[in-house]
PDB file of C-alpha atoms in Angstrom:
ATOM      1  CA  MET T   1     142.441  59.800   2.193  1.00 59.00           C
ATOM      2  CA  GLU T   2     141.060  61.392   5.363  1.00 61.00           C
ATOM      3  CA  TRP T   3     141.126  65.069   5.954  1.00 60.00           C
ATOM      4  CA  SER T   4     142.884  66.409   8.943  1.00 66.00           C
ATOM      5  CA  ARG T   5     141.432  69.863   9.121  1.00 82.00           C
ATOM      6  CA  LYS T   6     141.184  73.260   7.569  1.00 86.00           C
ATOM      7  CA  ILE T   7     143.467  76.120   8.288  1.00 88.00           C
ATOM      8  CA  SER T   8     142.194  79.668   9.165  1.00 83.00           C
ATOM      9  CA  ASN T   9     142.045  80.779   5.363  1.00 88.00           C
ATOM     10  CA  GLY T  10     139.541  77.771   4.529  1.00 92.00           C
ATOM     11  CA  ILE T  11     142.152  75.568   2.853  1.00 95.00           C
ATOM     12  CA  ALA T  12     141.524  71.800   3.541  1.00 95.00           C
ATOM     13  CA  TYR T  13     144.313  69.354   3.428  1.00 95.00           C
ATOM     14  CA  TYR T  14     145.342  65.636   4.050  1.00 93.00           C
ATOM     15  CA  HIS T  15     148.467  64.881   6.122  1.00 90.00           C
ATOM     16  CA  ASN T  16     149.901  61.440   6.414  1.00 80.00           C
ATOM     17  CA  GLU T  17     150.711  61.874  10.140  1.00 72.00           C
ATOM     18  CA  ASN T  18     154.305  60.720   9.620  1.00 68.00           C
ATOM     19  CA  LYS T  19     155.706  61.082  13.077  1.00 68.00           C
ATOM     20  CA  ASN T  20     159.287  61.417  11.960  1.00 77.00           C
ATOM     21  CA  ASP T  21     160.076  65.054  12.475  1.00 77.00           C
ATOM     22  CA  LYS T  22     163.190  64.907  10.377  1.00 86.00           C
ATOM     23  CA  ALA T  23     161.286  63.362   7.368  1.00 92.00           C
ATOM     24  CA  THR T  24     161.347  65.772   4.372  1.00 95.00           C
ATOM     25  CA  PRO T  25     157.941  67.471   3.877  1.00 96.00           C
ATOM     26  CA  VAL T  26     156.416  67.160   0.421  1.00 97.00           C
ATOM     27  CA  VAL T  27     153.265  69.212  -0.759  1.00 98.00           C
ATOM     28  CA  PHE T  28     151.133  68.131  -3.596  1.00 98.00           C
ATOM     29  CA  VAL T  29     149.156  70.744  -5.475  1.00 98.00           C
ATOM     30  CA  HIS T  30     146.476  69.715  -8.025  1.00 98.00           C
ATOM     31  CA  GLY T  31     145.318  71.280 -11.352  1.00 97.00           C
ATOM     32  CA  VAL T  32     142.125  73.215 -12.225  1.00 95.00           C
ATOM     33  CA  GLY T  33     138.827  71.234 -11.545  1.00 95.00           C
ATOM     34  CA  LEU T  34     140.482  68.403  -9.667  1.00 97.00           C
ATOM     35  CA  ARG T  35     141.149  67.822  -6.085  1.00 96.00           C
ATOM     36  CA  ALA T  36     143.687  66.414  -3.557  1.00 96.00           C
ATOM     37  CA  GLU T  37     142.689  62.797  -4.243  1.00 95.00           C
ATOM     38  CA  SER T  38     144.234  62.996  -7.817  1.00 97.00           C
ATOM     39  CA  TRP T  39     147.643  62.337  -6.114  1.00 97.00           C
ATOM     40  CA  TYR T  40     146.484  59.131  -4.363  1.00 96.00           C
ATOM     41  CA  GLN T  41     149.063  56.929  -6.184  1.00 97.00           C
ATOM     42  CA  GLN T  42     151.856  59.336  -5.023  1.00 97.00           C
ATOM     43  CA  VAL T  43     150.727  59.498  -1.588  1.00 94.00           C
ATOM     44  CA  SER T  44     150.661  55.649  -1.220  1.00 94.00           C
ATOM     45  CA  ALA T  45     154.051  55.430  -2.534  1.00 96.00           C
ATOM     46  CA  PHE T  46     155.856  57.987  -0.483  1.00 95.00           C
ATOM     47  CA  ASP T  47     153.914  58.452   2.803  1.00 89.00           C
ATOM     48  CA  GLY T  48     156.010  55.955   4.667  1.00 87.00           C
ATOM     49  CA  GLN T  49     159.346  57.907   3.888  1.00 92.00           C
ATOM     50  CA  TYR T  50     158.235  61.471   3.636  1.00 95.00           C
ATOM     51  CA  ARG T  51     155.741  63.785   5.395  1.00 94.00           C
ATOM     52  CA  CYS T  52     153.080  64.082   2.612  1.00 95.00           C
ATOM     53  CA  TYR T  53     150.739  66.980   2.605  1.00 95.00           C
ATOM     54  CA  VAL T  54     147.949  67.111  -0.178  1.00 96.00           C
ATOM     55  CA  ILE T  55     145.884  70.379  -0.374  1.00 96.00           C
ATOM     56  CA  ASP T  56     142.618  71.288  -1.991  1.00 96.00           C
ATOM     57  CA  MET T  57     143.267  74.556  -3.680  1.00 96.00           C
ATOM     58  CA  PRO T  58     140.632  77.572  -3.258  1.00 96.00           C
ATOM     59  CA  GLY T  59     137.278  76.616  -4.581  1.00 96.00           C
ATOM     60  CA  HIS T  60     138.165  72.985  -5.216  1.00 96.00           C
ATOM     61  CA  GLY T  61     137.299  69.847  -3.118  1.00 94.00           C
ATOM     62  CA  GLU T  62     136.635  70.806   0.622  1.00 94.00           C
ATOM     63  CA  SER T  63     138.398  74.106   0.374  1.00 96.00           C
ATOM     64  CA  ASP T  64     136.554  77.564   0.590  1.00 96.00           C
ATOM     65  CA  LEU T  65     136.389  80.118  -2.321  1.00 95.00           C
ATOM     66  CA  LEU T  66     138.760  83.068  -1.992  1.00 94.00           C
ATOM     67  CA  PRO T  67     136.939  86.238  -1.406  1.00 90.00           C
ATOM     68  CA  ASN T  68     138.321  87.856  -4.615  1.00 85.00           C
ATOM     69  CA  PRO T  69     136.609  86.401  -7.744  1.00 83.00           C
ATOM     70  CA  ALA T  70     139.190  87.846 -10.021  1.00 87.00           C
ATOM     71  CA  LEU T  71     141.931  85.403  -9.193  1.00 92.00           C
ATOM     72  CA  THR T  72     145.567  85.869 -10.015  1.00 95.00           C
ATOM     73  CA  LEU T  73     148.424  83.442  -9.946  1.00 97.00           C
ATOM     74  CA  SER T  74     149.718  85.483  -6.982  1.00 96.00           C
ATOM     75  CA  ASP T  75     146.491  84.590  -5.009  1.00 96.00           C
ATOM     76  CA  PHE T  76     147.339  80.837  -5.465  1.00 97.00           C
ATOM     77  CA  THR T  77     151.006  81.246  -4.523  1.00 97.00           C
ATOM     78  CA  GLU T  78     150.250  83.202  -1.461  1.00 97.00           C
ATOM     79  CA  VAL T  79     147.867  80.347  -0.408  1.00 96.00           C
ATOM     80  CA  LEU T  80     150.611  77.751  -0.967  1.00 97.00           C
ATOM     81  CA  SER T  81     153.384  79.724   0.838  1.00 98.00           C
ATOM     82  CA  THR T  82     151.052  80.491   3.740  1.00 96.00           C
ATOM     83  CA  PHE T  83     150.158  76.781   3.989  1.00 97.00           C
ATOM     84  CA  ILE T  84     153.990  75.764   4.127  1.00 97.00           C
ATOM     85  CA  ASN T  85     154.745  78.565   6.727  1.00 97.00           C
ATOM     86  CA  SER T  86     151.668  77.980   9.013  1.00 95.00           C
ATOM     87  CA  VAL T  87     151.309  74.146   8.847  1.00 94.00           C
ATOM     88  CA  ILE T  88     154.752  72.738   8.065  1.00 94.00           C
ATOM     89  CA  GLY T  89     156.951  75.554   9.424  1.00 95.00           C
ATOM     90  CA  LYS T  90     160.032  74.746   7.255  1.00 96.00           C
ATOM     91  CA  PRO T  91     160.896  74.625   3.552  1.00 97.00           C
ATOM     92  CA  ALA T  92     159.154  71.794   1.688  1.00 98.00           C
ATOM     93  CA  ILE T  93     159.419  70.088  -1.726  1.00 98.00           C
ATOM     94  CA  ILE T  94     156.404  71.108  -3.639  1.00 98.00           C
ATOM     95  CA  VAL T  95     154.930  69.114  -6.498  1.00 98.00           C
ATOM     96  CA  GLY T  96     152.301  70.676  -8.779  1.00 98.00           C
ATOM     97  CA  HIS T  97     150.181  69.575 -11.728  1.00 98.00           C
ATOM     98  CA  SER T  98     148.986  71.889 -14.537  1.00 97.00           C
ATOM     99  CA  LEU T  99     147.701  75.095 -12.850  1.00 97.00           C
ATOM    100  CA  GLY T 100     149.264  73.552  -9.665  1.00 98.00           C
ATOM    101  CA  ALA T 101     152.603  73.308 -11.518  1.00 98.00           C
ATOM    102  CA  MET T 102     152.465  77.104 -12.455  1.00 98.00           C
ATOM    103  CA  THR T 103     151.599  77.596  -8.864  1.00 98.00           C
ATOM    104  CA  THR T 104     154.626  75.810  -7.705  1.00 98.00           C
ATOM    105  CA  LEU T 105     156.961  77.492  -9.993  1.00 98.00           C
ATOM    106  CA  GLN T 106     155.764  80.915  -9.194  1.00 98.00           C
ATOM    107  CA  THR T 107     156.085  80.135  -5.476  1.00 98.00           C
ATOM    108  CA  ALA T 108     159.642  79.280  -6.015  1.00 98.00           C
ATOM    109  CA  VAL T 109     160.051  82.693  -7.634  1.00 98.00           C
ATOM    110  CA  SER T 110     158.121  84.739  -5.251  1.00 98.00           C
ATOM    111  CA  TYR T 111     158.803  82.889  -1.983  1.00 98.00           C
ATOM    112  CA  PRO T 112     162.027  80.875  -2.371  1.00 98.00           C
ATOM    113  CA  GLU T 113     162.574  80.644   1.376  1.00 98.00           C
ATOM    114  CA  VAL T 114     159.774  77.962   1.659  1.00 98.00           C
ATOM    115  CA  VAL T 115     160.847  75.880  -1.376  1.00 98.00           C
ATOM    116  CA  ARG T 116     163.261  73.043  -0.973  1.00 98.00           C
ATOM    117  CA  GLY T 117     162.722  71.617  -4.479  1.00 98.00           C
ATOM    118  CA  VAL T 118     159.924  72.070  -7.113  1.00 98.00           C
ATOM    119  CA  ALA T 119     158.486  69.453  -9.380  1.00 98.00           C
ATOM    120  CA  ALA T 120     156.271  70.891 -12.122  1.00 98.00           C
ATOM    121  CA  PHE T 121     154.031  68.397 -14.106  1.00 98.00           C
ATOM    122  CA  ASN T 122     152.452  69.469 -17.226  1.00 98.00           C
ATOM    123  CA  ALA T 123     153.414  73.024 -17.048  1.00 98.00           C
ATOM    124  CA  ILE T 124     152.919  75.512 -19.893  1.00 97.00           C
ATOM    125  CA  TYR T 125     155.567  78.114 -21.264  1.00 97.00           C
ATOM    126  CA  ASP T 126     155.146  80.586 -24.076  1.00 95.00           C
ATOM    127  CA  ARG T 127     151.800  79.383 -24.770  1.00 93.00           C
ATOM    128  CA  PRO T 128     150.891  80.095 -28.534  1.00 88.00           C
ATOM    129  CA  ASP T 129     148.230  82.526 -29.398  1.00 87.00           C
ATOM    130  CA  ASN T 130     145.821  80.028 -30.888  1.00 87.00           C
ATOM    131  CA  ALA T 131     146.108  77.692 -27.948  1.00 85.00           C
ATOM    132  CA  ALA T 132     145.493  80.677 -25.491  1.00 84.00           C
ATOM    133  CA  GLN T 133     142.583  81.862 -27.422  1.00 90.00           C
ATOM    134  CA  ASN T 134     140.865  78.391 -27.221  1.00 87.00           C
ATOM    135  CA  VAL T 135     141.472  78.095 -23.603  1.00 88.00           C
ATOM    136  CA  GLN T 136     140.096  81.596 -22.850  1.00 89.00           C
ATOM    137  CA  ASN T 137     137.033  80.812 -24.869  1.00 89.00           C
ATOM    138  CA  ARG T 138     136.369  77.819 -22.785  1.00 87.00           C
ATOM    139  CA  ALA T 139     136.959  79.742 -19.539  1.00 83.00           C
ATOM    140  CA  GLU T 140     134.585  82.529 -20.706  1.00 89.00           C
ATOM    141  CA  SER T 141     131.972  79.878 -21.485  1.00 87.00           C
ATOM    142  CA  LEU T 142     132.317  78.450 -17.956  1.00 84.00           C
ATOM    143  CA  LEU T 143     131.887  81.742 -16.255  1.00 81.00           C
ATOM    144  CA  ASN T 144     128.719  82.558 -18.340  1.00 86.00           C
ATOM    145  CA  ASP T 145     126.932  79.167 -17.961  1.00 86.00           C
ATOM    146  CA  LEU T 146     127.932  77.378 -14.638  1.00 87.00           C
ATOM    147  CA  ASP T 147     125.332  74.679 -15.267  1.00 87.00           C
ATOM    148  CA  GLN T 148     126.939  73.332 -18.500  1.00 89.00           C
ATOM    149  CA  ASN T 149     128.588  70.052 -19.009  1.00 90.00           C
ATOM    150  CA  VAL T 150     132.011  70.540 -17.630  1.00 87.00           C
ATOM    151  CA  THR T 151     133.456  66.955 -17.960  1.00 93.00           C
ATOM    152  CA  ASP T 152     133.259  65.662 -21.601  1.00 93.00           C
ATOM    153  CA  GLN T 153     135.899  68.045 -23.143  1.00 91.00           C
ATOM    154  CA  PRO T 154     138.653  67.804 -20.384  1.00 93.00           C
ATOM    155  CA  ILE T 155     138.090  64.033 -20.183  1.00 95.00           C
ATOM    156  CA  ALA T 156     138.451  63.577 -23.959  1.00 93.00           C
ATOM    157  CA  ARG T 157     141.647  65.794 -23.965  1.00 92.00           C
ATOM    158  CA  TRP T 158     143.123  63.978 -20.958  1.00 94.00           C
ATOM    159  CA  PHE T 159     142.290  60.420 -21.891  1.00 93.00           C
ATOM    160  CA  ASP T 160     141.391  60.338 -25.660  1.00 88.00           C
ATOM    161  CA  GLY T 161     138.950  57.582 -25.115  1.00 82.00           C
ATOM    162  CA  ASP T 162     141.640  55.141 -24.084  1.00 85.00           C
ATOM    163  CA  SER T 163     139.809  52.206 -22.490  1.00 88.00           C
ATOM    164  CA  GLN T 164     142.611  50.966 -20.376  1.00 93.00           C
ATOM    165  CA  TYR T 165     142.445  54.208 -18.283  1.00 96.00           C
ATOM    166  CA  ARG T 166     138.596  54.024 -17.787  1.00 95.00           C
ATOM    167  CA  HIS T 167     138.947  54.040 -13.996  1.00 95.00           C
ATOM    168  CA  GLU T 168     141.197  57.152 -13.977  1.00 97.00           C
ATOM    169  CA  ALA T 169     138.906  58.867 -16.406  1.00 96.00           C
ATOM    170  CA  GLU T 170     135.774  58.130 -14.254  1.00 96.00           C
ATOM    171  CA  LEU T 171     137.407  59.484 -11.049  1.00 96.00           C
ATOM    172  CA  CYS T 172     138.370  62.720 -12.934  1.00 97.00           C
ATOM    173  CA  ARG T 173     134.812  62.948 -14.203  1.00 96.00           C
ATOM    174  CA  LEU T 174     133.407  62.438 -10.613  1.00 96.00           C
ATOM    175  CA  TRP T 175     135.533  65.191  -9.357  1.00 96.00           C
ATOM    176  CA  LEU T 176     134.654  67.612 -12.210  1.00 95.00           C
ATOM    177  CA  ASP T 177     130.933  66.775 -11.979  1.00 94.00           C
ATOM    178  CA  THR T 178     130.715  67.151  -8.107  1.00 94.00           C
ATOM    179  CA  GLY T 179     133.153  70.091  -7.610  1.00 95.00           C
ATOM    180  CA  ASN T 180     132.394  73.752  -6.989  1.00 95.00           C
ATOM    181  CA  ARG T 181     131.458  75.117 -10.371  1.00 94.00           C
ATOM    182  CA  LEU T 182     132.186  78.622  -9.432  1.00 94.00           C
ATOM    183  CA  GLY T 183     135.573  77.824  -8.020  1.00 94.00           C
ATOM    184  CA  TYR T 184     136.272  75.793 -11.085  1.00 93.00           C
ATOM    185  CA  ALA T 185     135.326  78.644 -13.549  1.00 92.00           C
ATOM    186  CA  GLN T 186     137.223  81.159 -11.551  1.00 93.00           C
ATOM    187  CA  ALA T 187     140.579  79.192 -11.451  1.00 93.00           C
ATOM    188  CA  TYR T 188     140.109  78.210 -15.070  1.00 92.00           C
ATOM    189  CA  GLN T 189     139.692  81.823 -16.029  1.00 92.00           C
ATOM    190  CA  MET T 190     142.951  82.625 -14.300  1.00 92.00           C
ATOM    191  CA  PHE T 191     144.812  79.842 -15.928  1.00 93.00           C
ATOM    192  CA  ALA T 192     143.437  80.720 -19.259  1.00 90.00           C
ATOM    193  CA  HIS T 193     145.331  84.021 -19.308  1.00 90.00           C
ATOM    194  CA  LEU T 194     148.647  82.676 -18.285  1.00 94.00           C
ATOM    195  CA  ARG T 195     151.262  82.164 -20.952  1.00 93.00           C
ATOM    196  CA  GLY T 196     153.925  80.790 -18.698  1.00 96.00           C
ATOM    197  CA  ILE T 197     156.421  82.020 -16.063  1.00 97.00           C
ATOM    198  CA  ALA T 198     158.789  84.633 -17.562  1.00 97.00           C
ATOM    199  CA  ALA T 199     162.224  83.487 -18.480  1.00 97.00           C
ATOM    200  CA  ALA T 200     163.842  86.081 -16.251  1.00 98.00           C
ATOM    201  CA  ASP T 201     161.770  84.845 -13.280  1.00 98.00           C
ATOM    202  CA  LEU T 202     162.633  81.261 -14.062  1.00 98.00           C
ATOM    203  CA  GLN T 203     166.340  82.032 -13.910  1.00 97.00           C
ATOM    204  CA  THR T 204     165.986  82.997 -10.414  1.00 98.00           C
ATOM    205  CA  ILE T 205     164.873  79.587  -9.148  1.00 98.00           C
ATOM    206  CA  SER T 206     167.888  77.990  -7.546  1.00 96.00           C
ATOM    207  CA  ALA T 207     166.243  74.983  -6.027  1.00 97.00           C
ATOM    208  CA  PRO T 208     166.366  71.687  -7.854  1.00 98.00           C
ATOM    209  CA  THR T 209     163.494  71.528 -10.404  1.00 98.00           C
ATOM    210  CA  LEU T 210     161.963  68.633 -12.113  1.00 98.00           C
ATOM    211  CA  LEU T 211     159.962  69.494 -15.275  1.00 98.00           C
ATOM    212  CA  LEU T 212     157.724  66.298 -16.215  1.00 98.00           C
ATOM    213  CA  THR T 213     155.187  66.074 -18.879  1.00 98.00           C
ATOM    214  CA  GLY T 214     153.553  63.380 -21.092  1.00 98.00           C
ATOM    215  CA  GLU T 215     154.889  62.718 -24.512  1.00 97.00           C
ATOM    216  CA  MET T 216     151.343  63.025 -25.927  1.00 96.00           C
ATOM    217  CA  ASP T 217     150.239  66.119 -24.040  1.00 96.00           C
ATOM    218  CA  VAL T 218     149.594  68.727 -26.684  1.00 91.00           C
ATOM    219  CA  ASN T 219     148.672  71.760 -24.534  1.00 91.00           C
ATOM    220  CA  SER T 220     151.520  71.140 -21.979  1.00 95.00           C
ATOM    221  CA  SER T 221     154.026  69.830 -24.492  1.00 96.00           C
ATOM    222  CA  PRO T 222     157.414  68.155 -23.987  1.00 98.00           C
ATOM    223  CA  LYS T 223     158.858  71.151 -25.965  1.00 97.00           C
ATOM    224  CA  MET T 224     157.612  73.553 -23.217  1.00 97.00           C
ATOM    225  CA  SER T 225     159.357  71.511 -20.598  1.00 98.00           C
ATOM    226  CA  LEU T 226     162.525  71.168 -22.337  1.00 98.00           C
ATOM    227  CA  THR T 227     162.593  74.901 -23.094  1.00 98.00           C
ATOM    228  CA  MET T 228     162.117  75.669 -19.373  1.00 98.00           C
ATOM    229  CA  ALA T 229     164.740  73.248 -18.508  1.00 97.00           C
ATOM    230  CA  ASN T 230     167.323  75.227 -20.649  1.00 97.00           C
ATOM    231  CA  ILE T 231     166.396  78.376 -18.879  1.00 97.00           C
ATOM    232  CA  LEU T 232     166.250  77.104 -15.191  1.00 97.00           C
ATOM    233  CA  PRO T 233     169.775  76.882 -13.461  1.00 94.00           C
ATOM    234  CA  ASN T 234     169.059  73.535 -11.837  1.00 96.00           C
ATOM    235  CA  ALA T 235     166.522  71.561 -13.783  1.00 97.00           C
ATOM    236  CA  ASN T 236     166.047  68.113 -15.244  1.00 97.00           C
ATOM    237  CA  THR T 237     163.234  67.030 -17.629  1.00 98.00           C
ATOM    238  CA  VAL T 238     161.169  63.727 -17.846  1.00 98.00           C
ATOM    239  CA  ILE T 239     158.994  63.028 -20.668  1.00 98.00           C
ATOM    240  CA  VAL T 240     156.689  60.088 -19.814  1.00 98.00           C
ATOM    241  CA  PRO T 241     156.225  57.843 -22.909  1.00 97.00           C
ATOM    242  CA  GLU T 242     152.700  57.477 -24.323  1.00 96.00           C
ATOM    243  CA  ALA T 243     151.388  59.719 -21.412  1.00 97.00           C
ATOM    244  CA  ARG T 244     148.815  62.646 -21.790  1.00 96.00           C
ATOM    245  CA  HIS T 245     147.829  65.260 -19.258  1.00 97.00           C
ATOM    246  CA  MET T 246     147.119  62.993 -16.287  1.00 97.00           C
ATOM    247  CA  ALA T 247     150.376  61.202 -16.159  1.00 98.00           C
ATOM    248  CA  GLN T 248     150.464  60.989 -12.267  1.00 98.00           C
ATOM    249  CA  MET T 249     147.383  58.813 -12.560  1.00 98.00           C
ATOM    250  CA  THR T 250     147.809  56.876 -15.816  1.00 97.00           C
ATOM    251  CA  HIS T 251     151.496  56.360 -15.714  1.00 98.00           C
ATOM    252  CA  ALA T 252     152.115  56.375 -11.924  1.00 98.00           C
ATOM    253  CA  ASN T 253     154.961  54.077 -11.827  1.00 98.00           C
ATOM    254  CA  ALA T 254     157.044  56.129 -14.148  1.00 98.00           C
ATOM    255  CA  VAL T 255     156.121  59.281 -12.412  1.00 98.00           C
ATOM    256  CA  ASN T 256     156.872  57.798  -8.983  1.00 98.00           C
ATOM    257  CA  ALA T 257     160.260  56.568 -10.220  1.00 98.00           C
ATOM    258  CA  ALA T 258     161.043  60.069 -11.389  1.00 98.00           C
ATOM    259  CA  LEU T 259     159.923  61.629  -8.120  1.00 98.00           C
ATOM    260  CA  ALA T 260     161.885  59.198  -5.978  1.00 98.00           C
ATOM    261  CA  ARG T 261     165.055  60.204  -7.821  1.00 98.00           C
ATOM    262  CA  PHE T 262     164.094  63.782  -7.488  1.00 98.00           C
ATOM    263  CA  PHE T 263     163.343  63.808  -3.743  1.00 98.00           C
ATOM    264  CA  ILE T 264     166.812  62.335  -3.180  1.00 97.00           C
ATOM    265  CA  GLN T 265     168.294  65.010  -5.299  1.00 97.00           C
ATOM    266  CA  CYS T 266     166.492  67.692  -3.186  1.00 96.00           C
ATOM    267  CA  GLU T 267     167.688  66.189   0.008  1.00 94.00           C
ATOM    268  CA  SER T 268     171.304  65.916  -1.304  1.00 91.00           C
ATOM    269  CA  HIS T 269     171.224  69.651  -2.354  1.00 85.00           C
ATOM    270  CA  SER T 270     170.010  70.731   0.917  1.00 64.00           C
ATOM    271  CA  THR T 271     172.671  68.818   2.665  1.00 54.00           C
ATOM    272  CA  VAL T 272     175.359  70.424   0.446  1.00 54.00           C
ATOM    273  CA  ASN T 273     173.918  73.979   0.973  1.00 57.00           C
ATOM    274  CA  THR T 274     173.494  73.603   4.670  1.00 47.00           C
TER     275      THR T 274
END
């Protein structure tokens, strides 16, 4: 992917330059420690039909750090809503992974006017105390020692040594190794203290919603996605068989098929409500 430019708040993004102004815009939002390139298999699948935008979140990839080091989820939702308003200029389907999923869901709560549909991959909900404590311990360790090895643990969790995904694992290792350590640590600290979007807030999301996770993802479990789907008024759930945390990379065919169906649903929903 080639970068188009940065907007005034230092957010870098890729745009596929689809000249069809009527094509539905889709924005992809990555997770902690990753970068826009993690969506390469989705962009290649959809850039002919949709106006695809892929952003580096603050402190990741080519994007600048935010001035406030004590990040909140509201900081990321503001970045995403500002991007949609300033660059796209009309509501978009937003697709997020992990922390990106939490960002897209909260954006649908806080800025529903910019959201045409929301796909949340590997989102958390009602994270249990022991899991929250483990993540918080890792986050604190990152902030206290920015020079430590930041790759081995997440790669082990995401891929579990599966040799058939060696290429995908090495890409993630490269992004983690070469990324902005402070940006990673700050975002991870914020993510570590999230338990999930409150049920009362989820109930306000009227846009079509896709909740997708891997069958074998322990920390962003199928149970979490299924529970959220029962709360949201217009949601579907897809559990990708044998997938873990990086399903969009390791199981791209299944993920892209689910997205293709979801994009059509969003367009139909928009037409009905016009």
